[in-house]
Coordinates of C-alpha atoms in Angstrom, one line a residue:
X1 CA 8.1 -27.6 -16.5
X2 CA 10.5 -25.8 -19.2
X3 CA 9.4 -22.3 -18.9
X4 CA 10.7 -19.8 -16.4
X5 CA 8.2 -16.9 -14.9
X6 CA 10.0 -13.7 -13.6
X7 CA 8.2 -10.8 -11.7
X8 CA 10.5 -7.5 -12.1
X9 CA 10.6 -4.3 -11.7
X10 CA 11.1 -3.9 -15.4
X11 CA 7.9 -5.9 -15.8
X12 CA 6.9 -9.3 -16.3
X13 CA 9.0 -12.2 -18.3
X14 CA 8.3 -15.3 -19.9
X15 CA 11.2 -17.3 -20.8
X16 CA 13.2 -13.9 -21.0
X17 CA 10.8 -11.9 -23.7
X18 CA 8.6 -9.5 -21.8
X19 CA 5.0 -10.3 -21.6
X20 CA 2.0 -8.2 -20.3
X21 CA 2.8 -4.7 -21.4
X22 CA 0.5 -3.0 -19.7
X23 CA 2.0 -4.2 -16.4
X24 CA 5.4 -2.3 -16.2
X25 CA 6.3 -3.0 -12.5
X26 CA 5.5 -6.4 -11.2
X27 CA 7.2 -6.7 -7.4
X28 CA 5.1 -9.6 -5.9
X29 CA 4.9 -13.2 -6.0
X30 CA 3.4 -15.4 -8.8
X31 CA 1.1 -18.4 -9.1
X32 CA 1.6 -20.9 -11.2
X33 CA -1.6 -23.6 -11.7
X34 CA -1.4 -25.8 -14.6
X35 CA -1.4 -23.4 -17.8
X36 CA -3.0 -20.1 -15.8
X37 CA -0.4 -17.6 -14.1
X38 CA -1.5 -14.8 -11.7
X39 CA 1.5 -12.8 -11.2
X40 CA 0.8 -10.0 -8.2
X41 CA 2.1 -6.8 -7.4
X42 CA 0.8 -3.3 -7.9
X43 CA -1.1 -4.4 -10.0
X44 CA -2.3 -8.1 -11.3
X45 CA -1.9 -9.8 -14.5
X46 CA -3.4 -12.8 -15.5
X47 CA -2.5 -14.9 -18.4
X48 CA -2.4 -18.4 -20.1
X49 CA 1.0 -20.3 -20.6
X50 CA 0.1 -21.4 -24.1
X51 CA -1.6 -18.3 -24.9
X52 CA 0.5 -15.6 -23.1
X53 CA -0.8 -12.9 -25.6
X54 CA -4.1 -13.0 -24.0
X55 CA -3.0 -11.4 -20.9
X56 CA -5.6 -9.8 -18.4
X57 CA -4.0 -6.8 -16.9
X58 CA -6.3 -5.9 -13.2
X59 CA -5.5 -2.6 -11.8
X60 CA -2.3 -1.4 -13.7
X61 CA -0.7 1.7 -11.4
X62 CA 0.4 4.7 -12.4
X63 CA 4.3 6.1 -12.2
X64 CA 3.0 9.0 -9.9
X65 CA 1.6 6.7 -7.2
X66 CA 5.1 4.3 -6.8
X67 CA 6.6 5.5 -3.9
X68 CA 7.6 4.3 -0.5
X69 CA 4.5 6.5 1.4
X70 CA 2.2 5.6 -1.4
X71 CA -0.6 3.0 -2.3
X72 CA 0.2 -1.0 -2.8
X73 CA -2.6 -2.8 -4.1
X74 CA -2.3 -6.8 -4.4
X75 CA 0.8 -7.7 -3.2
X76 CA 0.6 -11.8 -2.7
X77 CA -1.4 -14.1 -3.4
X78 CA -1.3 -17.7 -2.2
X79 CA -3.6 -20.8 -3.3
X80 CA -4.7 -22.4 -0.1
X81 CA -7.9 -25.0 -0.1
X82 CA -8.9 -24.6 -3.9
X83 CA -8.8 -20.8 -3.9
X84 CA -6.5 -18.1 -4.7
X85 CA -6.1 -15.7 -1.9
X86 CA -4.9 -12.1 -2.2
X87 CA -3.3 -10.2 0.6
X88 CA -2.9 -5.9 0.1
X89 CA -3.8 -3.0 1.3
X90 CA -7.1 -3.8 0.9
X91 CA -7.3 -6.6 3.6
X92 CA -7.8 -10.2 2.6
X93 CA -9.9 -11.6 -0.2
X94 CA -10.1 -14.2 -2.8
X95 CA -9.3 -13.9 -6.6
X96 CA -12.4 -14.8 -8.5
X97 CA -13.8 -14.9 -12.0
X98 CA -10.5 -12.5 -12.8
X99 CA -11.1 -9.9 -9.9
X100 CA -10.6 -9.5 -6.1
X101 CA -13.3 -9.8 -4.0
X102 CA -12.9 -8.3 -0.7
X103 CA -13.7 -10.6 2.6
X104 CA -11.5 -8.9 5.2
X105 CA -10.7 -5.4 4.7
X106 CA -9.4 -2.8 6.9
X107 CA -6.0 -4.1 7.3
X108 CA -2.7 -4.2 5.1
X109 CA -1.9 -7.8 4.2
X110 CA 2.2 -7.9 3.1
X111 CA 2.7 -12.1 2.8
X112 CA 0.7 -15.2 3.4
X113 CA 1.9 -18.4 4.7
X114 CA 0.5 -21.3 5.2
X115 CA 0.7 -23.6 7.9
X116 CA -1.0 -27.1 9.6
X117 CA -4.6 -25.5 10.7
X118 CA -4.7 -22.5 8.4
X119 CA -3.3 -19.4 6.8
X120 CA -0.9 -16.4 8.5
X121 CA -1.2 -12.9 7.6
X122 CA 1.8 -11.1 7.7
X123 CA 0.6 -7.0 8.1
X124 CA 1.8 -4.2 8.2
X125 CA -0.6 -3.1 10.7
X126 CA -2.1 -5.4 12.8
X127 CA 1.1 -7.6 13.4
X128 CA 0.6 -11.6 12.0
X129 CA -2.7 -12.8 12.3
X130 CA -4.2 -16.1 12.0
X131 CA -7.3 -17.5 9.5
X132 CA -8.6 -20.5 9.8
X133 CA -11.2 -19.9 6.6
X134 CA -14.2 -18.7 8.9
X135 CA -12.2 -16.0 11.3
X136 CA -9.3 -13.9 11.7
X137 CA -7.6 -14.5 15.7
X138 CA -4.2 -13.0 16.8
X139 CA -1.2 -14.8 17.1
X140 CA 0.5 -12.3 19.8
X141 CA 3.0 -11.1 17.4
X142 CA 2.2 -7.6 17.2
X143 CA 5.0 -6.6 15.0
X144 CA 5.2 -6.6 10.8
X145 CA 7.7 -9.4 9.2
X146 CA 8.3 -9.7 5.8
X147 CA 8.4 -13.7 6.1
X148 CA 7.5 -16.3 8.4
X149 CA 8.5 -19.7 8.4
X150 CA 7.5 -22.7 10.7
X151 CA 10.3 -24.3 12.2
X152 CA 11.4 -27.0 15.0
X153 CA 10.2 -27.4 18.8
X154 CA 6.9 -25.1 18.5
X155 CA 9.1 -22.2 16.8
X156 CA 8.6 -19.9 14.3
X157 CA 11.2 -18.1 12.5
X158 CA 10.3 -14.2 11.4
X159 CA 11.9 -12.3 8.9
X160 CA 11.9 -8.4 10.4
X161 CA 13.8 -5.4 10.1
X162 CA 15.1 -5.7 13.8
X163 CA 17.2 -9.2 12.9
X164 CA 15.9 -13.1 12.4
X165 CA 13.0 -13.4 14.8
X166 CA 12.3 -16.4 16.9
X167 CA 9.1 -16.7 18.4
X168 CA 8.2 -19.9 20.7
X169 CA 4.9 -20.5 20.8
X170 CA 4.2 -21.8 24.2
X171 CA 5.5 -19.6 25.9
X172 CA 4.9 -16.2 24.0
X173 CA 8.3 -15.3 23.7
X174 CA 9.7 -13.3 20.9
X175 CA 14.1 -13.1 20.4
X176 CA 16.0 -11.7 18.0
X177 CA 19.3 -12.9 16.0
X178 CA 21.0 -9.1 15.2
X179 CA 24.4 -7.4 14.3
X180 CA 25.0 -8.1 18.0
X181 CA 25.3 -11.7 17.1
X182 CA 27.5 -11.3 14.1
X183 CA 24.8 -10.4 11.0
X184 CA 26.0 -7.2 8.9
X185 CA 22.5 -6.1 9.0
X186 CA 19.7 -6.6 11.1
X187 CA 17.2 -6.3 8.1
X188 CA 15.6 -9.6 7.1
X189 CA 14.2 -10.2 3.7
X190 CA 13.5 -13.7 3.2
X191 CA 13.8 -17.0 5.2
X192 CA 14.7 -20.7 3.8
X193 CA 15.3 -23.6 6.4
X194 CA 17.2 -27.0 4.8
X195 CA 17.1 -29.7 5.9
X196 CA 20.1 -29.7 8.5
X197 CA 17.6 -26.8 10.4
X198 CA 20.4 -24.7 9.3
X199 CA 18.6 -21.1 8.9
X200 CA 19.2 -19.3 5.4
X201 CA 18.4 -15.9 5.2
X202 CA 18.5 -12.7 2.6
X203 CA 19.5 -9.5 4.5
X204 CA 19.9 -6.0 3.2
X205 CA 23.9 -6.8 3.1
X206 CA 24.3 -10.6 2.0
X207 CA 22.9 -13.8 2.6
X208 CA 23.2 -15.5 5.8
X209 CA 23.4 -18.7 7.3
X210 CA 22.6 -19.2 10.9
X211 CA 22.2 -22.6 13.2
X212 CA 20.8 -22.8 16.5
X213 CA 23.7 -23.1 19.5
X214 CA 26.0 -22.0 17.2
X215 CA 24.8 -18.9 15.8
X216 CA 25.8 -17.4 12.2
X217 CA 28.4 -19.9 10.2
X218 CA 28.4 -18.1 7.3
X219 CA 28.0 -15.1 5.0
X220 CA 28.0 -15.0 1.0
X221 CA 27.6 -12.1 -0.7
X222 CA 28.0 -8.9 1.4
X223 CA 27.0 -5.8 0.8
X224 CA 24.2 -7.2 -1.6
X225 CA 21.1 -5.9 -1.0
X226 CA 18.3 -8.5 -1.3
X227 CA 14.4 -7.6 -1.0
X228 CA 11.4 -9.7 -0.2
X229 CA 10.7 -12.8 -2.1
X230 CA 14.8 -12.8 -2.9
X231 CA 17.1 -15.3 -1.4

């Protein structure tokens, strides 16, 4: 409603005054439901809009374990069928009575997107995998993307660091929008389709804009380097 929610690498806001103290690097996504706000990250926080001071702090990281090599914990959450799902390095599990419980470890779990008949695990390792809320299938993308979105004609758009993605489901095929066709970088941060099907994406140099049969219209912002979650 009136408030604003901002996950930063300075920590996380409310309305502009920093909240949750303990949490001093907040990278991820956050859920909003109602009043209650799970913000995710290296660590988690949990909190109450209308009693932010009360803030539940899970698994807080240290300085000395940020780095590029080093250990991610909950990165993203999504609420899908009632539940609060966690994605990290930890596998897959749901957020319950203010901790994670594990359900499908041994992989590392980067974004979750939801889709018609269930939920897609973007990894890091294992490529993006499909849960229906019983079992775990490929989807014969072997490859990590830092977003996926459904799009038109059995297509889904990827967001990886070897250009805009497009896989077509039937028949298995995987291309790739690059610097060859006119993007200034071939990194791929975040993916928004309109309602044109015109293709918006973030890049590691600018935000582009790209429509099928014609290619990229249009770049704002070059040399700006976005991140995931940014567009």
């Amino acid at each position: 409603e009136d408030h604003w929610i901002a996950a930063t690498y300075g920590g996380l806001f409310l309305d502009g005054e920093r909240i949750c103290p303990d949490l001093d690097f907040s990278e991820g996504n956050v859920i909003v439901d109602g009043t209650r706000v799970i913000a995710f990250g290296y660590g988690v926080a949990e909190f109450a809009l209308d009693h932010p001071e009360g803030c539940l702090v899970i698994h807080a990281v240290e300085d000395s374990t940020r780095r590029a090599e080093g250990p991610r914990n909950h990165q993203v959450g999504r609420k899908w069928r009632e539940d609060v799902w966690v994605g990290g390095c930890n596998g897959l599990g749901k957020w319950e009575d203010n901790q994670f419980v594990s359900a499908y470890p041994n992989m590392d779990v980067r974004n979750l997107v939801e889709v018609e008949d269930g939920l897609l695990l973007l990894t890091a390792d294992k490529g993006v995998l499909h849960f229906d809320g019983n079992q775990i299938r490929s989807t014969g993308i072997d490859m990590p993307c830092a977003d996926l979105v459904p799009w038109k004609q059995e297509k889904w758009l990827l967001a990886t660091d070897w250009g805009l993605g497009i896989w077509d489901k039937s028949s298995q095929k995987l291309t790739f929008v690059t610097q060859d066709d006119g993007m200034l970088s071939n990194g791929v941060c975040n993916l928004f389709v309109d309602e044109y099907e015109t293709v918006w994406m973030s890049t590691l140099s600018g935000i582009h804009r790209y429509q099928e049969g014609v290619g990229i219209i249009q770049i704002v912002h070059p040399r700006v380097e976005f991140n995931r979650f940014s567009f």
